[in-house]
């Protein structure tokens, strides 16, 4: 089947921007082409340009997003700039006379106020689709567990627990990700992924959050312009939902000695399901059948043409967003602005809870 060509521009071509470039190359057969990039950082520009040339894609290079917008070259934009720049860039895209569909990397913005500003602005642009890059939903074992939960196999979900035990934050351009003022804080920057999943599994909106966390191991011997990083490297977060279910995140960023980076458990009143990444194993069973009735599945998705940094989820994210774009407004993005807003709100509440040592309500941070 021949598809109408779709021209992409990537705003921010650091590590994640280049990862998006590679994923989009693997969608070339779907009529996708990256035609422009924008980034003020010359080394990132050059690395992305070299990559594009290796794909035989002649791309135009801009130093800023406004010049790219005004060029009129693109149908779709990927925003993969540092977190603290998302709001300004998204507002410029939404207010631009030419409509551009947008895939914005997580988090949507670093504050609830900025997220709400973007959500409100987007209401006046029904011709612009915005998807938030919470792509963990697409990881094959996670997607399989989502299907199991939605199918009712586990009954009414009561508890969701996610453990992420992993390596420290990577080095980014100018070390922007070492400070809360740039990232929104670890529980916004990194953990919005998991708060999105917990909310999805719980099937309800969050009510209040309690968290405990600290900087115990990582980045303590680093200084940048005389400042020591203030991003936490471990935390426990508890979330209570409107329907009475509860979620918990166990985060440790000095746990390289782990077989799996993510372990997810969803328990309902009928059964329990688990997913393990990167093993890509899913297990589920019922209370009635007990341990001997537990089923195990190796989760795979034959649609994935490129695994990349996130086990094929970025590829599937782009594939699904492209599908939404092509049906011209009859299909909403799978992960919309409200999802992005709530995932940030939970993270902000968790950061505030650590600071104050008390439960923080979502209503409080939404105000």
Steps between C-alpha positions, in 0.01 A plus 500: 500500500638843403479763773497876469839622610529656845783745566648512849715753679688424822549780751788403726739241357692387805492134598120464493458714190740276311319194636179640349683559172603134483150381588349718228749363249363153574155637409623609158283237332198673659573817302689674781794735440689728737560822307619743768670517838542786746752525782727784619767249612740460207642156595145359527412660167798335334436155646137513385605626158748215460231253599249647255757491219565132574127448433518705178272761653595855399391700804494873554666615821370784719646643819159559655146362491342825381701495178400140440133585559513793259666288231170322432691178425338271756168330565604347833745613767679297764599707804793337680663802659588541871191481722498865606467613136189295416239756601636788293557280194156337521329838538683627191397191302137518609473871422671475160274572200605176328374193689768254607419175678731441796658211686654653813742307714409443862444678727243722332640794699687536830214662695126446526441867411692467174323174415162665552606794286578263212181296553287816492675639192457174310121516544491780245687289243293194406712483183809415709552157659733483799627169634712478816798266486400264779605207284540240775137407430624349173773273638379150402485353854331813635253508210416133562440570870278795408295267278470245784379767742256653250366154418387459860715193570622645830163637607480843662853639537587576862880539504764599246872489580783602268866453585761675289853408605747636247813701424546872579386779270707525184709804412301748287599815312634759746392267784153655502352185657693537826268764649137501607440846354568356153344155531208553735670257738575130463142399579377722215782450249538124528202370688217662304528180289408285798235730642332487159507119508379476860206730418424297188497172693301649790237631257441814706643842576737557793384669821809533718868407507756418770870464427838454664822550307850644506836546328697216657763385247503664156640837385609604851857565386396700192491879469386718210576873514549456873166324551449144624223294331174482696324214320399210728626152413253282693142521628188320606173653382146398604197619300137471602231505229135605484378141470683388814791331323860574591825523310862492607826588329834367626779695326873440538751653257810328637384145437695397193523146638139421409380233258198710408480877491122511541278256689126567496238332718123549466274327752124480469237332713510198264863467395847645458708597198867588466727637227880506490719725283735433325436126542168564324325241716135525607344282769141487619289274715184483707435466870284197428774307312787611721870466419458193280265689270736788423556550125824635353541670163792645308358828371594597145361732235570412138425856388820632659774567245740672740544427871710806579544629854152406622436146377304600190258727683616819326449333161145395593431844646588660166304238306183563703536878488546485124176300480317768700639771272393320184135461601483881523336572831280193536743331743646664809866445588540195723675705770350846511565826679283410800709186551813713488356749747394239758832313481682827575255591778570170680875561468470856629289379793760233579787750492301733727417214737872423543567866571216537755486147645122476459235368262436746216167509320478523123249781547770693683752479215233558234419834662 
